[in-house]
mmCIF file with all atom_site columns, C-alpha atoms in Angstrom:
data_model
loop_
_atom_site.group_PDB
_atom_site.id
_atom_site.type_symbol
_atom_site.label_atom_id
_atom_site.label_alt_id
_atom_site.label_comp_id
_atom_site.label_asym_id
_atom_site.label_entity_id
_atom_site.label_seq_id
_atom_site.pdbx_PDB_ins_code
_atom_site.Cartn_x
_atom_site.Cartn_y
_atom_site.Cartn_z
_atom_site.occupancy
_atom_site.B_iso_or_equiv
_atom_site.pdbx_formal_charge
_atom_site.auth_seq_id
_atom_site.auth_comp_id
_atom_site.auth_asym_id
_atom_site.auth_atom_id
_atom_site.pdbx_PDB_model_num
ATOM 1   C CA . MET A 1 1   ? 103.101 103.587 111.501 1.00 44.00 ? 1   MET A CA 1
ATOM 2   C CA . SER A 1 2   ? 99.961  104.966 109.966 1.00 62.00 ? 2   SER A CA 1
ATOM 3   C CA . ASN A 1 3   ? 102.090 107.017 107.551 1.00 79.00 ? 3   ASN A CA 1
ATOM 4   C CA . PRO A 1 4   ? 104.941 104.982 106.098 1.00 82.00 ? 4   PRO A CA 1
ATOM 5   C CA . ASP A 1 5   ? 108.387 106.417 106.805 1.00 90.00 ? 5   ASP A CA 1
ATOM 6   C CA . GLU A 1 6   ? 109.454 108.107 103.557 1.00 93.00 ? 6   GLU A CA 1
ATOM 7   C CA . LEU A 1 7   ? 113.107 107.187 104.111 1.00 95.00 ? 7   LEU A CA 1
ATOM 8   C CA . LEU A 1 8   ? 112.190 103.518 104.514 1.00 96.00 ? 8   LEU A CA 1
ATOM 9   C CA . VAL A 1 9   ? 110.064 103.725 101.353 1.00 96.00 ? 9   VAL A CA 1
ATOM 10  C CA . ALA A 1 10  ? 113.060 105.257 99.518  1.00 95.00 ? 10  ALA A CA 1
ATOM 11  C CA . ILE A 1 11  ? 115.328 102.429 100.733 1.00 95.00 ? 11  ILE A CA 1
ATOM 12  C CA . SER A 1 12  ? 112.791 99.868  99.523  1.00 94.00 ? 12  SER A CA 1
ATOM 13  C CA . ALA A 1 13  ? 112.528 101.640 96.161  1.00 94.00 ? 13  ALA A CA 1
ATOM 14  C CA . ALA A 1 14  ? 116.336 101.583 95.802  1.00 93.00 ? 14  ALA A CA 1
ATOM 15  C CA . VAL A 1 15  ? 116.367 97.841  96.501  1.00 94.00 ? 15  VAL A CA 1
ATOM 16  C CA . GLU A 1 16  ? 113.570 97.348  93.958  1.00 92.00 ? 16  GLU A CA 1
ATOM 17  C CA . SER A 1 17  ? 115.435 99.354  91.301  1.00 90.00 ? 17  SER A CA 1
ATOM 18  C CA . GLU A 1 18  ? 118.010 96.648  90.561  1.00 84.00 ? 18  GLU A CA 1
ATOM 19  C CA . PRO A 1 19  ? 117.653 92.841  90.810  1.00 78.00 ? 19  PRO A CA 1
ATOM 20  C CA . SER A 1 20  ? 121.091 92.492  92.416  1.00 81.00 ? 20  SER A CA 1
ATOM 21  C CA . ASN A 1 21  ? 120.415 95.094  95.123  1.00 79.00 ? 21  ASN A CA 1
ATOM 22  C CA . GLN A 1 22  ? 120.237 93.851  98.691  1.00 81.00 ? 22  GLN A CA 1
ATOM 23  C CA . MET A 1 23  ? 120.479 95.735  101.962 1.00 90.00 ? 23  MET A CA 1
ATOM 24  C CA . ALA A 1 24  ? 120.814 94.592  105.558 1.00 94.00 ? 24  ALA A CA 1
ATOM 25  C CA . LEU A 1 25  ? 117.980 95.996  107.652 1.00 96.00 ? 25  LEU A CA 1
ATOM 26  C CA . THR A 1 26  ? 116.376 95.433  111.047 1.00 96.00 ? 26  THR A CA 1
ATOM 27  C CA . VAL A 1 27  ? 112.763 96.401  111.743 1.00 96.00 ? 27  VAL A CA 1
ATOM 28  C CA . VAL A 1 28  ? 110.356 96.285  114.670 1.00 96.00 ? 28  VAL A CA 1
ATOM 29  C CA . VAL A 1 29  ? 106.873 95.162  113.666 1.00 95.00 ? 29  VAL A CA 1
ATOM 30  C CA . GLY A 1 30  ? 104.188 94.520  116.253 1.00 92.00 ? 30  GLY A CA 1
ATOM 31  C CA . GLY A 1 31  ? 106.847 94.152  118.939 1.00 90.00 ? 31  GLY A CA 1
ATOM 32  C CA . ALA A 1 32  ? 108.837 91.572  116.942 1.00 92.00 ? 32  ALA A CA 1
ATOM 33  C CA . VAL A 1 33  ? 112.377 92.363  115.832 1.00 94.00 ? 33  VAL A CA 1
ATOM 34  C CA . ILE A 1 34  ? 113.097 91.082  112.320 1.00 95.00 ? 34  ILE A CA 1
ATOM 35  C CA . THR A 1 35  ? 116.612 91.310  110.943 1.00 94.00 ? 35  THR A CA 1
ATOM 36  C CA . GLY A 1 36  ? 117.968 90.239  107.586 1.00 94.00 ? 36  GLY A CA 1
ATOM 37  C CA . ARG A 1 37  ? 118.561 91.357  104.022 1.00 94.00 ? 37  ARG A CA 1
ATOM 38  C CA . LEU A 1 38  ? 116.089 93.161  101.837 1.00 95.00 ? 38  LEU A CA 1
ATOM 39  C CA . ALA A 1 39  ? 115.774 91.836  98.315  1.00 94.00 ? 39  ALA A CA 1
ATOM 40  C CA . PRO A 1 40  ? 113.733 93.013  95.325  1.00 93.00 ? 40  PRO A CA 1
ATOM 41  C CA . GLU A 1 41  ? 110.216 91.564  95.357  1.00 92.00 ? 41  GLU A CA 1
ATOM 42  C CA . ALA A 1 42  ? 110.789 89.614  92.108  1.00 90.00 ? 42  ALA A CA 1
ATOM 43  C CA . VAL A 1 43  ? 113.876 87.904  93.581  1.00 91.00 ? 43  VAL A CA 1
ATOM 44  C CA . TRP A 1 44  ? 112.030 87.210  96.842  1.00 93.00 ? 44  TRP A CA 1
ATOM 45  C CA . ARG A 1 45  ? 109.046 85.707  95.006  1.00 93.00 ? 45  ARG A CA 1
ATOM 46  C CA . GLU A 1 46  ? 111.331 83.505  92.903  1.00 92.00 ? 46  GLU A CA 1
ATOM 47  C CA . ARG A 1 47  ? 113.136 82.144  95.971  1.00 91.00 ? 47  ARG A CA 1
ATOM 48  C CA . VAL A 1 48  ? 109.895 81.447  97.854  1.00 93.00 ? 48  VAL A CA 1
ATOM 49  C CA . ALA A 1 49  ? 108.499 79.677  94.770  1.00 94.00 ? 49  ALA A CA 1
ATOM 50  C CA . GLU A 1 50  ? 111.644 77.512  94.561  1.00 92.00 ? 50  GLU A CA 1
ATOM 51  C CA . VAL A 1 51  ? 111.325 76.437  98.198  1.00 90.00 ? 51  VAL A CA 1
ATOM 52  C CA . LEU A 1 52  ? 107.631 75.649  97.812  1.00 92.00 ? 52  LEU A CA 1
ATOM 53  C CA . ARG A 1 53  ? 108.187 73.788  94.539  1.00 91.00 ? 53  ARG A CA 1
ATOM 54  C CA . ASP A 1 54  ? 110.540 71.376  96.331  1.00 90.00 ? 54  ASP A CA 1
ATOM 55  C CA . SER A 1 55  ? 107.883 70.478  98.916  1.00 90.00 ? 55  SER A CA 1
ATOM 56  C CA . ASP A 1 56  ? 105.481 67.588  98.356  1.00 89.00 ? 56  ASP A CA 1
ATOM 57  C CA . ARG A 1 57  ? 102.675 69.266  100.289 1.00 91.00 ? 57  ARG A CA 1
ATOM 58  C CA . LEU A 1 58  ? 103.319 72.919  99.408  1.00 91.00 ? 58  LEU A CA 1
ATOM 59  C CA . GLY A 1 59  ? 104.392 72.539  95.774  1.00 91.00 ? 59  GLY A CA 1
ATOM 60  C CA . PRO A 1 60  ? 101.011 73.596  94.333  1.00 89.00 ? 60  PRO A CA 1
ATOM 61  C CA . PHE A 1 61  ? 101.357 76.994  96.027  1.00 91.00 ? 61  PHE A CA 1
ATOM 62  C CA . SER A 1 62  ? 104.598 77.828  94.229  1.00 92.00 ? 62  SER A CA 1
ATOM 63  C CA . ASP A 1 63  ? 102.657 79.211  91.250  1.00 90.00 ? 63  ASP A CA 1
ATOM 64  C CA . VAL A 1 64  ? 101.116 81.916  93.451  1.00 89.00 ? 64  VAL A CA 1
ATOM 65  C CA . PHE A 1 65  ? 104.606 83.345  93.993  1.00 89.00 ? 65  PHE A CA 1
ATOM 66  C CA . ALA A 1 66  ? 105.996 82.608  90.538  1.00 83.00 ? 66  ALA A CA 1
ATOM 67  C CA . ARG A 1 67  ? 103.287 84.377  88.517  1.00 75.00 ? 67  ARG A CA 1
ATOM 68  C CA . GLY A 1 68  ? 105.398 86.557  86.281  1.00 56.00 ? 68  GLY A CA 1
ATOM 69  C CA . PRO A 1 69  ? 107.952 89.197  87.173  1.00 53.00 ? 69  PRO A CA 1
ATOM 70  C CA . VAL A 1 70  ? 106.978 92.391  88.976  1.00 53.00 ? 70  VAL A CA 1
ATOM 71  C CA . GLU A 1 71  ? 107.035 94.326  85.690  1.00 53.00 ? 71  GLU A CA 1
ATOM 72  C CA . ASN A 1 72  ? 104.052 92.328  84.415  1.00 47.00 ? 72  ASN A CA 1
ATOM 73  C CA . ARG A 1 73  ? 101.870 92.869  87.477  1.00 46.00 ? 73  ARG A CA 1
ATOM 74  C CA . PRO A 1 74  ? 99.545  95.848  87.879  1.00 43.00 ? 74  PRO A CA 1
ATOM 75  C CA . GLY A 1 75  ? 100.974 98.730  89.859  1.00 47.00 ? 75  GLY A CA 1
ATOM 76  C CA . HIS A 1 76  ? 104.624 98.203  88.904  1.00 56.00 ? 76  HIS A CA 1
ATOM 77  C CA . GLY A 1 77  ? 106.537 101.435 89.248  1.00 63.00 ? 77  GLY A CA 1
ATOM 78  C CA . GLU A 1 78  ? 104.396 102.604 92.151  1.00 78.00 ? 78  GLU A CA 1
ATOM 79  C CA . THR A 1 79  ? 105.731 103.374 95.596  1.00 88.00 ? 79  THR A CA 1
ATOM 80  C CA . PRO A 1 80  ? 106.744 100.154 97.400  1.00 92.00 ? 80  PRO A CA 1
ATOM 81  C CA . THR A 1 81  ? 104.343 99.062  100.147 1.00 93.00 ? 81  THR A CA 1
ATOM 82  C CA . HIS A 1 82  ? 106.245 96.038  101.478 1.00 95.00 ? 82  HIS A CA 1
ATOM 83  C CA . LEU A 1 83  ? 109.746 95.035  102.497 1.00 96.00 ? 83  LEU A CA 1
ATOM 84  C CA . HIS A 1 84  ? 110.915 91.637  101.252 1.00 95.00 ? 84  HIS A CA 1
ATOM 85  C CA . PHE A 1 85  ? 113.394 90.016  103.628 1.00 95.00 ? 85  PHE A CA 1
ATOM 86  C CA . HIS A 1 86  ? 115.523 87.057  102.786 1.00 90.00 ? 86  HIS A CA 1
ATOM 87  C CA . LEU A 1 87  ? 117.919 85.264  105.128 1.00 89.00 ? 87  LEU A CA 1
ATOM 88  C CA . ALA A 1 88  ? 115.935 86.955  107.893 1.00 93.00 ? 88  ALA A CA 1
ATOM 89  C CA . ARG A 1 89  ? 115.438 86.003  111.516 1.00 93.00 ? 89  ARG A CA 1
ATOM 90  C CA . ILE A 1 90  ? 112.962 86.991  114.191 1.00 93.00 ? 90  ILE A CA 1
ATOM 91  C CA . LEU A 1 91  ? 115.058 87.799  117.253 1.00 90.00 ? 91  LEU A CA 1
ATOM 92  C CA . GLN A 1 92  ? 113.793 86.126  120.413 1.00 82.00 ? 92  GLN A CA 1
ATOM 93  C CA . GLY A 1 93  ? 116.058 86.545  123.438 1.00 76.00 ? 93  GLY A CA 1
ATOM 94  C CA . SER A 1 94  ? 119.452 85.247  122.384 1.00 74.00 ? 94  SER A CA 1
ATOM 95  C CA . LEU A 1 95  ? 118.020 83.246  119.460 1.00 78.00 ? 95  LEU A CA 1
ATOM 96  C CA . GLY A 1 96  ? 117.290 84.080  115.849 1.00 82.00 ? 96  GLY A CA 1
ATOM 97  C CA . ILE A 1 97  ? 114.345 82.098  114.479 1.00 85.00 ? 97  ILE A CA 1
ATOM 98  C CA . PRO A 1 98  ? 114.865 80.300  112.179 1.00 83.00 ? 98  PRO A CA 1
ATOM 99  C CA . GLU A 1 99  ? 118.608 79.937  112.685 1.00 80.00 ? 99  GLU A CA 1
ATOM 100 C CA . THR A 1 100 ? 119.243 79.638  108.945 1.00 79.00 ? 100 THR A CA 1
ATOM 101 C CA . GLY A 1 101 ? 117.049 82.603  108.071 1.00 84.00 ? 101 GLY A CA 1
ATOM 102 C CA . GLY A 1 102 ? 113.652 82.794  106.466 1.00 90.00 ? 102 GLY A CA 1
ATOM 103 C CA . MET A 1 103 ? 111.679 84.742  103.919 1.00 93.00 ? 103 MET A CA 1
ATOM 104 C CA . TYR A 1 104 ? 109.457 87.483  105.346 1.00 95.00 ? 104 TYR A CA 1
ATOM 105 C CA . ARG A 1 105 ? 107.218 90.081  103.729 1.00 95.00 ? 105 ARG A CA 1
ATOM 106 C CA . VAL A 1 106 ? 106.513 93.081  105.954 1.00 96.00 ? 106 VAL A CA 1
ATOM 107 C CA . ALA A 1 107 ? 104.133 95.965  105.262 1.00 96.00 ? 107 ALA A CA 1
ATOM 108 C CA . ILE A 1 108 ? 106.122 99.202  105.456 1.00 97.00 ? 108 ILE A CA 1
ATOM 109 C CA . LYS A 1 109 ? 103.181 100.931 107.150 1.00 95.00 ? 109 LYS A CA 1
ATOM 110 C CA . ASP A 1 110 ? 103.446 98.440  110.045 1.00 96.00 ? 110 ASP A CA 1
ATOM 111 C CA . VAL A 1 111 ? 107.109 99.173  110.811 1.00 97.00 ? 111 VAL A CA 1
ATOM 112 C CA . GLY A 1 112 ? 107.387 100.998 114.133 1.00 95.00 ? 112 GLY A CA 1
ATOM 113 C CA . ALA A 1 113 ? 111.188 101.345 114.204 1.00 96.00 ? 113 ALA A CA 1
ATOM 114 C CA . TRP A 1 114 ? 114.119 100.352 112.036 1.00 96.00 ? 114 TRP A CA 1
ATOM 115 C CA . THR A 1 115 ? 117.867 100.533 111.652 1.00 95.00 ? 115 THR A CA 1
ATOM 116 C CA . VAL A 1 116 ? 120.311 99.796  108.883 1.00 93.00 ? 116 VAL A CA 1
ATOM 117 C CA . GLY A 1 117 ? 122.220 96.576  109.433 1.00 90.00 ? 117 GLY A CA 1
ATOM 118 C CA . ASP A 1 118 ? 121.611 92.958  110.296 1.00 85.00 ? 118 ASP A CA 1
ATOM 119 C CA . LEU A 1 119 ? 121.590 92.398  114.056 1.00 80.00 ? 119 LEU A CA 1
ATOM 120 C CA . SER A 1 120 ? 122.969 89.203  115.481 1.00 70.00 ? 120 SER A CA 1
ATOM 121 C CA . TYR A 1 121 ? 123.150 88.057  119.051 1.00 53.00 ? 121 TYR A CA 1
ATOM 122 C CA . SER A 1 122 ? 126.096 86.577  120.838 1.00 49.00 ? 122 SER A CA 1
ATOM 123 C CA . ASP A 1 123 ? 126.260 85.035  124.298 1.00 44.00 ? 123 ASP A CA 1
ATOM 124 C CA . ARG A 1 124 ? 129.796 86.419  124.851 1.00 44.00 ? 124 ARG A CA 1
#
């Protein structure tokens, strides 16, 4: 979308307003269906940093994500521009990749369609 959906921006802002807020959401971005839970950016960054820190090869990159809470970065309090998914999957046929869920950051302006809820597939 060239103009971000104002309702989706409002949902993202509500998630950002409280560290414990999470919301199940499914979006279509560039033809890919991503489903999972939105989390505040600070929580998302912390979790990504933890995963990277535990990796021998990727550990040095953890600092990029762990650089201070959102409040200390320029632009805090502005309209959200990204959705931060955690425990998310890209739906491919009857599979969700990765099966355990991943961490995705999606630009709100790139979302072509969305729905509330976490979609899951079943072969029944």
